Every structure is written in structure tokens, then in C-alpha cells.
mmCIF file of C-alpha atoms in Angstrom:
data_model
loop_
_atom_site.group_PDB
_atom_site.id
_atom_site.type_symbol
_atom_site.label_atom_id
_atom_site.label_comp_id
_atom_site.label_asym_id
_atom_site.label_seq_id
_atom_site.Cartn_x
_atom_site.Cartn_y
_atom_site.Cartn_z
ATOM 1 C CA UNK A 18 -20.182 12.254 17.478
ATOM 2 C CA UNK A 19 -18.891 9.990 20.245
ATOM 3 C CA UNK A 20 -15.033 9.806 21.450
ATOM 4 C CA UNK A 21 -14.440 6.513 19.260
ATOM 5 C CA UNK A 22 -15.635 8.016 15.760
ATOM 6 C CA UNK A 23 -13.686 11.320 16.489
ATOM 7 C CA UNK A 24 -10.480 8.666 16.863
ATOM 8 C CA UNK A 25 -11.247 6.814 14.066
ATOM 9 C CA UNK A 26 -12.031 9.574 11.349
ATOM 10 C CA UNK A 27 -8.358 10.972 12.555
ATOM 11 C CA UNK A 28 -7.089 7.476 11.684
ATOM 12 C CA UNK A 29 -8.598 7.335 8.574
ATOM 13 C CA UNK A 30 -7.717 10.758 7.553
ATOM 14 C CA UNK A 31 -3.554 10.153 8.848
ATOM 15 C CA UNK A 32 -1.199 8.085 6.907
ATOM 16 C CA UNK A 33 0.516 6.036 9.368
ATOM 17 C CA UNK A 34 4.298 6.770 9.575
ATOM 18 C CA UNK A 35 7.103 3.809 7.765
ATOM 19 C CA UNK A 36 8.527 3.341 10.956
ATOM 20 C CA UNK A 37 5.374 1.913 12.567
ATOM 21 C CA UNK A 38 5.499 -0.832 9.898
ATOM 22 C CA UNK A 39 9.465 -1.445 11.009
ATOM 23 C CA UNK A 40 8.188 -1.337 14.604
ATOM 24 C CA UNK A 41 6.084 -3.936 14.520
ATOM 25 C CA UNK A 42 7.765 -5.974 12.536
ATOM 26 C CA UNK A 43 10.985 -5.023 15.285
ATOM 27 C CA UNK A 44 8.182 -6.190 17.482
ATOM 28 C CA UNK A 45 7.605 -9.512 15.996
ATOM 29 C CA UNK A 46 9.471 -12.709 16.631
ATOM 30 C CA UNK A 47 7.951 -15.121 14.230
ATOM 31 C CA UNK A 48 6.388 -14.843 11.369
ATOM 32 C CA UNK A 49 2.605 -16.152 10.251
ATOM 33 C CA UNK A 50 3.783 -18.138 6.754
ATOM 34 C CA UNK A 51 0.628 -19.216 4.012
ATOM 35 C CA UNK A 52 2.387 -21.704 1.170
ATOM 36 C CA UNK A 53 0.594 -23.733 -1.700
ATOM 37 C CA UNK A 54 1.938 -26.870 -2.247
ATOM 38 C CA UNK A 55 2.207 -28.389 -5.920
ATOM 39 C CA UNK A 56 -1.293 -29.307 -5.884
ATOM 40 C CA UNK A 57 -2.493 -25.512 -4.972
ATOM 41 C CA UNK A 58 -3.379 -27.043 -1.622
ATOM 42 C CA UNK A 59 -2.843 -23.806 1.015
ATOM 43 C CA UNK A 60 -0.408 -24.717 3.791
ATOM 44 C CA UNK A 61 -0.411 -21.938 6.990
ATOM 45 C CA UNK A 62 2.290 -22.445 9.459
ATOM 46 C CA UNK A 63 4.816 -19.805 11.624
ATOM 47 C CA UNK A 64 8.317 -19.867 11.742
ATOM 48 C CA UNK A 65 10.846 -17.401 13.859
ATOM 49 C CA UNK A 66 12.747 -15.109 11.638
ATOM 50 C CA UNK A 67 15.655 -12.529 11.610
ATOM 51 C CA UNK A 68 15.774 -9.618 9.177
ATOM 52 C CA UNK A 69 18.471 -8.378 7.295
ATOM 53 C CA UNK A 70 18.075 -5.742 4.725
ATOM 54 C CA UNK A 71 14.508 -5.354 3.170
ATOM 55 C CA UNK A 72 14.634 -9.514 3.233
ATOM 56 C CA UNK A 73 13.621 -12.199 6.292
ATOM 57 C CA UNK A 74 15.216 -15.301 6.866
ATOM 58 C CA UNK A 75 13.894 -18.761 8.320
ATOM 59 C CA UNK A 76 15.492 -22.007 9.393
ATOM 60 C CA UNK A 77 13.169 -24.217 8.734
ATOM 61 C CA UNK A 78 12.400 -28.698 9.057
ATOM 62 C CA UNK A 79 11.630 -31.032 6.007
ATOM 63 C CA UNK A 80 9.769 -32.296 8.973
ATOM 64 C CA UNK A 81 6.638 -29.298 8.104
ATOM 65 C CA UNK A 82 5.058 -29.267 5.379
ATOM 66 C CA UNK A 83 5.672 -25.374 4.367
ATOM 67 C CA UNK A 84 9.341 -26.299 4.258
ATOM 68 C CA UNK A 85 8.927 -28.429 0.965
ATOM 69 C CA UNK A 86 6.318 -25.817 -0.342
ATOM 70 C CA UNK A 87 9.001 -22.871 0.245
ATOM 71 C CA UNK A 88 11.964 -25.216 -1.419
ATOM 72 C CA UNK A 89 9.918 -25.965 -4.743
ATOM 73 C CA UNK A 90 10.664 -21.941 -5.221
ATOM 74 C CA UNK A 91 6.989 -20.838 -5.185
ATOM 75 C CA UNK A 92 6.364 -17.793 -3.906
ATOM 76 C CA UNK A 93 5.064 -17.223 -0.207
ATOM 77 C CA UNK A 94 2.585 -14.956 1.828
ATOM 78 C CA UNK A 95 4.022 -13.637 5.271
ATOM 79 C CA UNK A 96 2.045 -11.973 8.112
ATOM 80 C CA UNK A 97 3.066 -10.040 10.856
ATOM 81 C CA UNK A 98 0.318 -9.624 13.429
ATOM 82 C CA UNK A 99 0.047 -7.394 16.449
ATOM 83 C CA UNK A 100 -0.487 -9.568 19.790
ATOM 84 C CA UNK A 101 -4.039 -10.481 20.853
ATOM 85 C CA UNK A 102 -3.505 -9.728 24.071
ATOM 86 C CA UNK A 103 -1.927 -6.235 23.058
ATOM 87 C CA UNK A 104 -4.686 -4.724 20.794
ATOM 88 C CA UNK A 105 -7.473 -2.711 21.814
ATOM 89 C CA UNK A 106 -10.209 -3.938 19.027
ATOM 90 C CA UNK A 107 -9.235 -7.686 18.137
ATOM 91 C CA UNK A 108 -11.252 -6.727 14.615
ATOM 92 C CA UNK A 109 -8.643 -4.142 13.966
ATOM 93 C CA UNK A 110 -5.250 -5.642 14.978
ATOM 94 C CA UNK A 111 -2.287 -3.954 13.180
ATOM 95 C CA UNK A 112 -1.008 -6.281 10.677
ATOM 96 C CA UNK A 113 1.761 -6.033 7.720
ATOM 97 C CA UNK A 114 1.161 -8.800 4.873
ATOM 98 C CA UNK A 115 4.062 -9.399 2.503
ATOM 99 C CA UNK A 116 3.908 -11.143 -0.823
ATOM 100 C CA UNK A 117 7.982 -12.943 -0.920
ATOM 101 C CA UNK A 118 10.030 -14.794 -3.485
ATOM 102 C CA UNK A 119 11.265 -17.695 -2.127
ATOM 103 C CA UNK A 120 15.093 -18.500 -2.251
ATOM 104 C CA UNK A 121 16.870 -21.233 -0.559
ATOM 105 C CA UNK A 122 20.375 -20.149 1.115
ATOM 106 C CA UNK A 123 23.344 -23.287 0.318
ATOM 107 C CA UNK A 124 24.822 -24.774 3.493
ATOM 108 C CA UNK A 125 28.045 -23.724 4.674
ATOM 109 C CA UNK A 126 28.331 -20.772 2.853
ATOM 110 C CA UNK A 127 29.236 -17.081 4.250
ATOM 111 C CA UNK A 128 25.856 -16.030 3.880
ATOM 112 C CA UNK A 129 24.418 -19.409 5.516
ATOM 113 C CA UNK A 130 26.724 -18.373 8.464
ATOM 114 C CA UNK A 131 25.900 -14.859 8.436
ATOM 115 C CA UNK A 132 22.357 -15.610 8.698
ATOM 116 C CA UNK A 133 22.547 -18.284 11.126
ATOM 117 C CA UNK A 134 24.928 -16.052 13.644
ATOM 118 C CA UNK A 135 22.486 -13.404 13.880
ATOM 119 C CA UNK A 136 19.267 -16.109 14.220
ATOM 120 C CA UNK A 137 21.360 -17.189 16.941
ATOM 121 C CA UNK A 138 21.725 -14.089 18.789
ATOM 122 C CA UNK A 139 18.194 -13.376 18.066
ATOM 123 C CA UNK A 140 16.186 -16.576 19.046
ATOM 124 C CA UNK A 141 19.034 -18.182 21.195
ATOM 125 C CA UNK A 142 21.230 -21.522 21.158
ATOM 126 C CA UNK A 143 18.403 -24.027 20.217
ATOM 127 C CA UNK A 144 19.388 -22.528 16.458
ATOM 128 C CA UNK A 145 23.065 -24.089 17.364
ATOM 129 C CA UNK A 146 21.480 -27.650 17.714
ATOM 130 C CA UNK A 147 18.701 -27.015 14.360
ATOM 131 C CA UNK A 148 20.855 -24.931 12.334
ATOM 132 C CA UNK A 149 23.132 -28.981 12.578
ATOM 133 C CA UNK A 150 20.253 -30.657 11.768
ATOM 134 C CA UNK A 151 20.576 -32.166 8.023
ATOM 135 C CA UNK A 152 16.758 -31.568 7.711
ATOM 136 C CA UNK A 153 17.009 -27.788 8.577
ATOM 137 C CA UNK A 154 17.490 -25.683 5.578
ATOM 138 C CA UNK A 155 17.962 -21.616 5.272
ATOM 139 C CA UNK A 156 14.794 -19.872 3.580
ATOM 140 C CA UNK A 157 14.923 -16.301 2.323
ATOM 141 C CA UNK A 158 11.819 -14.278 2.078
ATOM 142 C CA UNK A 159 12.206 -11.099 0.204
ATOM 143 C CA UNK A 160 9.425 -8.884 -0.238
ATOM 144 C CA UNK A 161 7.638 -7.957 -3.728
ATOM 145 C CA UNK A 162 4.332 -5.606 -2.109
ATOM 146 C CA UNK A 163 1.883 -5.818 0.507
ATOM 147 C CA UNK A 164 -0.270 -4.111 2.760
ATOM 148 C CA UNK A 165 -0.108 -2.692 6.085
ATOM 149 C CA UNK A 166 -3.302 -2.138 8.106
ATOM 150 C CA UNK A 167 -3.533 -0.045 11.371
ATOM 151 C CA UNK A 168 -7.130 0.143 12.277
ATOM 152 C CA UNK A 169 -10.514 0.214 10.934
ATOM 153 C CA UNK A 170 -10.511 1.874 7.207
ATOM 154 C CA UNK A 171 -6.818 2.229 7.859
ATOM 155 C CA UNK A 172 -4.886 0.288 4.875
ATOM 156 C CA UNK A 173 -2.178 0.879 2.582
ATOM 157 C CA UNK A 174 -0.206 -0.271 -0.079
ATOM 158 C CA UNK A 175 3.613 -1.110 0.991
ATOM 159 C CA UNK A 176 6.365 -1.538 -1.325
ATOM 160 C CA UNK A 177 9.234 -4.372 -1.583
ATOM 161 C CA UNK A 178 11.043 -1.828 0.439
ATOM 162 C CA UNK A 179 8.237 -1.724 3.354
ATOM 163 C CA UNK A 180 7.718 1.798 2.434
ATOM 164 C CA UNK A 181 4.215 2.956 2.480
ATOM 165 C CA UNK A 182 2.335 3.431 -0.684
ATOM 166 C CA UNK A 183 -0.582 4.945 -0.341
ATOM 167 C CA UNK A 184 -4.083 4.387 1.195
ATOM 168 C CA UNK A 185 -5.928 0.488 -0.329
ATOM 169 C CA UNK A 186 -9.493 2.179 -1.019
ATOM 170 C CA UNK A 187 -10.851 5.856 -0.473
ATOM 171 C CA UNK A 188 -14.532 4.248 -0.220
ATOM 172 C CA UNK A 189 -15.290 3.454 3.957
ATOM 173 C CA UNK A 190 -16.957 0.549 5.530
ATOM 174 C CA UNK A 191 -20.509 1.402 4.405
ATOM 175 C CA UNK A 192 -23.413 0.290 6.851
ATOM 176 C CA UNK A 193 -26.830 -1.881 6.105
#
């Protein structure tokens, strides 16, 4: 058995650790967003975030089309994806994907400001000109389950807390 399979049976065989999942999403400064529009017409887009709690926040334009998906209240798919440039095996890039409810935040309000303060310390003061911007509105993403994948045959089940579950599937990649 070569080096490689000896590192990826011990992958397969460890259950990664919660904290890589908050790592790379501590890692991560926008977020990969799929929507549906009313038609069921898929919409993928990105948007910078902050976290608070188990929940992610975006300010995002009227101007995109994922902005009117994510106001009609559907639900949302978001992706957090390790950098290209960072991974080893582009095939097997470490990845969290999060099935969210949608909720809007109201203008103005303490949590609006809340949200907005710490998107400004995070992303800088271009959120002081947007976050003015009439077309701008405050988009909650809160997490229902997902799945958090950290190399080949390495994927698991995470909860709306971002805990892992368990391993997806028991049964390995099988070969022609």
C-alpha cells in the first residue's frame, strides 16, 4: 500500500473534529449562495457574511437576482469551500453545505444595527455606504442540516447547530 492510501484509509476511518467545520467557516469570508426563484429556476451567486450564533447574515442588492429569491422566504443552500489555491487534491476540497431558512431582518432596528456593526468591522467601511443603500436589505441564514466533507470518502451529516452527525455512507468509492 502506497503513502496516499495509508492517509486516506486514516481519513476515512477518523471523524473529523466540530471545530474544523467552525475553522473553515472562521476561514471563510463569503459565502457560495444556490436560490430558486418562483419559477424553480436555480440562481448561484456569493455574498460576504458575518456569523452570529449558529445563524449567518448577508447584506445583500435588489440589484442580484438571489436577493429577490432570498426575500420571497424560500429556503436557501449555502457553501463554504476551502480555497483552490489552498487544497492539496482540487477533487477533495473541504467543503460545509448548509440547508437555511430564509428571514429578512427590518431596517433600523437593534438587530439591523447589531448585524450591520459587526459586518462592518468584519468586511470594512464599503458596508457604511451599502448598508445606506435603499436597495440593500439584511438576510438571515440559519441553518436546518448539512454536510461537511473533508476528503475523499470523508462526509458527514451536520446538524442546525454545525455539530457533526455522523459519517453520509459506510459503502467507499467502488472502482470499474
Amino acid at each position: 500500500m502506497n503513502h496516499t492510501n495509508t492517509q486516506e484509509d486514516a481519513q476515512k476511518k477518523t471523524k473529523p473534529l466540530t471545530p474544523k467545520v467552525k475553522e473553515l467557516i472562521a476561514n471563510t469570508k463569503s459565502i457560495i449562495l444556490a436560490t430558486v426563484d418562483a419559477e424553480g429556476n436555480p440562481n448561484s451567486s456569493y455574498a460576504p457574511f458575518v456569523q452570529i450564533d449558529n445563524a449567518f447574515y448577508i447584506l445583500v442588492s435588489f440589484m442580484a437576482r438571489h436577493t429577490k429569491n432570498l426575500s420571497e422566504g424560500r429556503n436557501a443552500s449555502v457553501m463554504f469551500i476551502e480555497d483552490e489555491a489552498a487544497t492539496k487534491q482540487v477533487y477533495a476540497r473541504e467543503r460545509l453545505t448548509i440547508e437555511a431558512v430564509v428571514s429578512q431582518i427590518e431596517r433600523d432596528t437593534e438587530e439591523w444595527n447589531q448585524i450591520v456593526g459587526k459586518l462592518k468591522v468584519t468586511h470594512g467601511k464599503v458596508v457604511d455606504v451599502i448598508s445606506e443603500m435603499k436597495d440593500f436589505i439584511l438576510i438571515g441564514l440559519h441553518p436546518i442540516k448539512g454536510s461537511y466533507v473533508n476528503g475523499f470518502g470523508s462526509a458527514y451529516f451536520v446538524d442546525e447547530n454545525l455539530e457533526i452527525l455522523e459519517h453520509r455512507n459506510d459503502v467507499n468509492h467502488q472502482s470499474k
